[in-house]
Amino acid sequence: MMKKQLKITVLPGDGIGPEVTREAVRALRIAGEYAGLSFEFQEHAIGGRAVEQFGTPLPRATLDACLASDAVLLGAVGGPQWDARPRAQKPETGLLQLRAALGGFANLRPAVCLPALAECSPLRKEIVAGADVMVVRELLGGLYFGEPRGFSSDSTESWNTMRYRADEIERIAAVAFQIARTRRRKVTSVDKANVLEVSQFWRQIVQRVARDYPDVKLDHVYVDACAMHLVTNPTRFDVILTENLFGDVLSDEAAALTGSLGMLPSATVGGQVNMYEPIHGSAPDIAGRDIANPLGAIASAAMLLRHTAGLPDAAAKVENAIRAVLEEGHRTADLAAGRSRRCIGTREMGELVANAISDTYERQFAYHAV
Ligand code: IPM
Ligand code: MN
């Protein structure tokens, strides 16, 4: 059998990034072995580490490697030591430049409350049980990229611009409706149309796109109300469609409901090269101590298998492996839920998931052999 090969650029980045991406790579390797897919991994510098080494958060070699690969797997960027740097030398700037260069405008952030983790949620079990939200975050527009931006020359003022073109709203809305068709067929578009013109425009365009998807239910919610509903009634949501900054904020909130920010993966699609990264940050306070939760990074690897490798079955197996390990009671420190249980480290969690992945395949092969 011809083995399919995928070229993956791995950008471990800062803080806990290297530790969690190592486990994501481990999961990919093992799933790939069974699924008849081989990976060529190439590591490059991004973020604060790249600033130290190359004087820029997105070195040319990193960008070129990403553009020449089938997918990018990223850990995290940022850290307090670089916070005071000018914008061109901030770790976050490297990530934003990379996003823009790869062109992925749709950032998919699935937040699922796993039954095994119900006790980890800050919300009561009966509120959070069954919550399964897909945040579709527009990633290349809005306040993050809008011009004008900056400081006045006399340092008395500063501004950013929330700006959207119709075609930017159309394409992200289309992604949200298409994803809704694979789920519970409901899109909630989140905006601040009671105050902002850009949100009124957003709403108009989304309504227009919705006409092409009469089988999908659409409602509109203001961002403040959405933040509230997420903690009082998270099961009311299926797909949340929203602009860049609102999506950034709401996806952290949705993640926390599931038990830990460390659980959530993301996929950025729609551009030249897709990028996969956990939504958590670099967590410099716990970096290098083998205590970070690698499951968000591993789940991002699962999204890579689904969206780039075209192997939904392998993706599901990785996700099931994560579930199985949690159901067996294994927890990293962030999932201890205040209980004095023994916690396992980043590496051990990664190994357990890798073993669970091979168990699933072995069982399947054994079944077919009978
Ligand atoms: C995220 C992060 C990034 C963002 C930062 C690191 C630039 O918070 O992916 O959610 O704001 O998009
Ligand atoms: Mn964020």
mmCIF file with all atom_site columns, N, CA and C in Angstrom, residues 47 77 110 122 161 166 214 218 271 313 324 336 352:
data_model
loop_
_atom_site.group_PDB
_atom_site.id
_atom_site.type_symbol
_atom_site.label_atom_id
_atom_site.label_alt_id
_atom_site.label_comp_id
_atom_site.label_asym_id
_atom_site.label_entity_id
_atom_site.label_seq_id
_atom_site.pdbx_PDB_ins_code
_atom_site.Cartn_x
_atom_site.Cartn_y
_atom_site.Cartn_z
_atom_site.occupancy
_atom_site.B_iso_or_equiv
_atom_site.pdbx_formal_charge
_atom_site.auth_seq_id
_atom_site.auth_comp_id
_atom_site.auth_asym_id
_atom_site.auth_atom_id
_atom_site.pdbx_PDB_model_num
ATOM 1  N N  . GLY A 1 47  ? 7.513   33.086 18.238 1.00 0.00 ? 47  GLY A N  1
ATOM 2  C CA . GLY A 1 47  ? 7.202   33.732 19.509 1.00 0.00 ? 47  GLY A CA 1
ATOM 3  C C  . GLY A 1 47  ? 8.427   34.263 20.224 1.00 0.00 ? 47  GLY A C  1
ATOM 4  N N  . VAL A 1 77  ? 2.376   30.850 22.393 1.00 0.00 ? 77  VAL A N  1
ATOM 5  C CA . VAL A 1 77  ? 3.391   31.907 22.389 1.00 0.00 ? 77  VAL A CA 1
ATOM 6  C C  . VAL A 1 77  ? 3.109   32.908 23.495 1.00 0.00 ? 77  VAL A C  1
ATOM 7  N N  . PRO A 1 110 ? -14.077 23.760 19.358 1.00 0.00 ? 110 PRO A N  1
ATOM 8  C CA . PRO A 1 110 ? -15.134 22.938 19.953 1.00 0.00 ? 110 PRO A CA 1
ATOM 9  C C  . PRO A 1 110 ? -14.964 22.797 21.457 1.00 0.00 ? 110 PRO A C  1
ATOM 10 N N  . PRO A 1 122 ? -16.670 24.550 36.865 1.00 0.00 ? 122 PRO A N  1
ATOM 11 C CA . PRO A 1 122 ? -17.077 25.451 37.945 1.00 0.00 ? 122 PRO A CA 1
ATOM 12 C C  . PRO A 1 122 ? -18.603 25.549 38.049 1.00 0.00 ? 122 PRO A C  1
ATOM 13 N N  . THR A 1 161 ? -9.458  49.563 15.443 1.00 0.00 ? 161 THR A N  1
ATOM 14 C CA . THR A 1 161 ? -10.648 49.693 14.619 1.00 0.00 ? 161 THR A CA 1
ATOM 15 C C  . THR A 1 161 ? -11.293 48.331 14.384 1.00 0.00 ? 161 THR A C  1
ATOM 16 N N  . ALA A 1 166 ? -17.890 42.960 3.722  1.00 0.00 ? 166 ALA A N  1
ATOM 17 C CA . ALA A 1 166 ? -18.988 42.005 3.555  1.00 0.00 ? 166 ALA A CA 1
ATOM 18 C C  . ALA A 1 166 ? -18.479 40.610 3.214  1.00 0.00 ? 166 ALA A C  1
ATOM 19 N N  . PRO A 1 214 ? -31.674 27.180 4.623  1.00 0.00 ? 214 PRO A N  1
ATOM 20 C CA . PRO A 1 214 ? -32.990 27.248 5.280  1.00 0.00 ? 214 PRO A CA 1
ATOM 21 C C  . PRO A 1 214 ? -33.199 26.132 6.312  1.00 0.00 ? 214 PRO A C  1
ATOM 22 N N  . LEU A 1 218 ? -31.251 30.038 12.764 1.00 0.00 ? 218 LEU A N  1
ATOM 23 C CA . LEU A 1 218 ? -30.333 31.131 13.111 1.00 0.00 ? 218 LEU A CA 1
ATOM 24 C C  . LEU A 1 218 ? -30.946 32.014 14.177 1.00 0.00 ? 218 LEU A C  1
ATOM 25 N N  . GLY A 1 271 ? -7.621  28.710 4.625  1.00 0.00 ? 271 GLY A N  1
ATOM 26 C CA . GLY A 1 271 ? -6.520  29.386 3.935  1.00 0.00 ? 271 GLY A CA 1
ATOM 27 C C  . GLY A 1 271 ? -5.671  28.405 3.155  1.00 0.00 ? 271 GLY A C  1
ATOM 28 N N  . ASP A 1 313 ? -11.990 8.917  10.884 1.00 0.00 ? 313 ASP A N  1
ATOM 29 C CA . ASP A 1 313 ? -12.000 7.760  11.778 1.00 0.00 ? 313 ASP A CA 1
ATOM 30 C C  . ASP A 1 313 ? -10.802 7.797  12.737 1.00 0.00 ? 313 ASP A C  1
ATOM 31 N N  . ALA A 1 324 ? -11.277 7.889  27.024 1.00 0.00 ? 324 ALA A N  1
ATOM 32 C CA . ALA A 1 324 ? -11.061 6.640  27.769 1.00 0.00 ? 324 ALA A CA 1
ATOM 33 C C  . ALA A 1 324 ? -10.095 6.868  28.925 1.00 0.00 ? 324 ALA A C  1
ATOM 34 N N  . ALA A 1 336 ? -7.813  18.314 38.722 1.00 0.00 ? 336 ALA A N  1
ATOM 35 C CA . ALA A 1 336 ? -7.936  17.626 40.006 1.00 0.00 ? 336 ALA A CA 1
ATOM 36 C C  . ALA A 1 336 ? -9.235  17.978 40.728 1.00 0.00 ? 336 ALA A C  1
ATOM 37 N N  . LEU A 1 352 ? -0.288  7.714  28.125 1.00 0.00 ? 352 LEU A N  1
ATOM 38 C CA . LEU A 1 352 ? -1.536  6.970  28.332 1.00 0.00 ? 352 LEU A CA 1
ATOM 39 C C  . LEU A 1 352 ? -2.455  7.101  27.123 1.00 0.00 ? 352 LEU A C  1
#
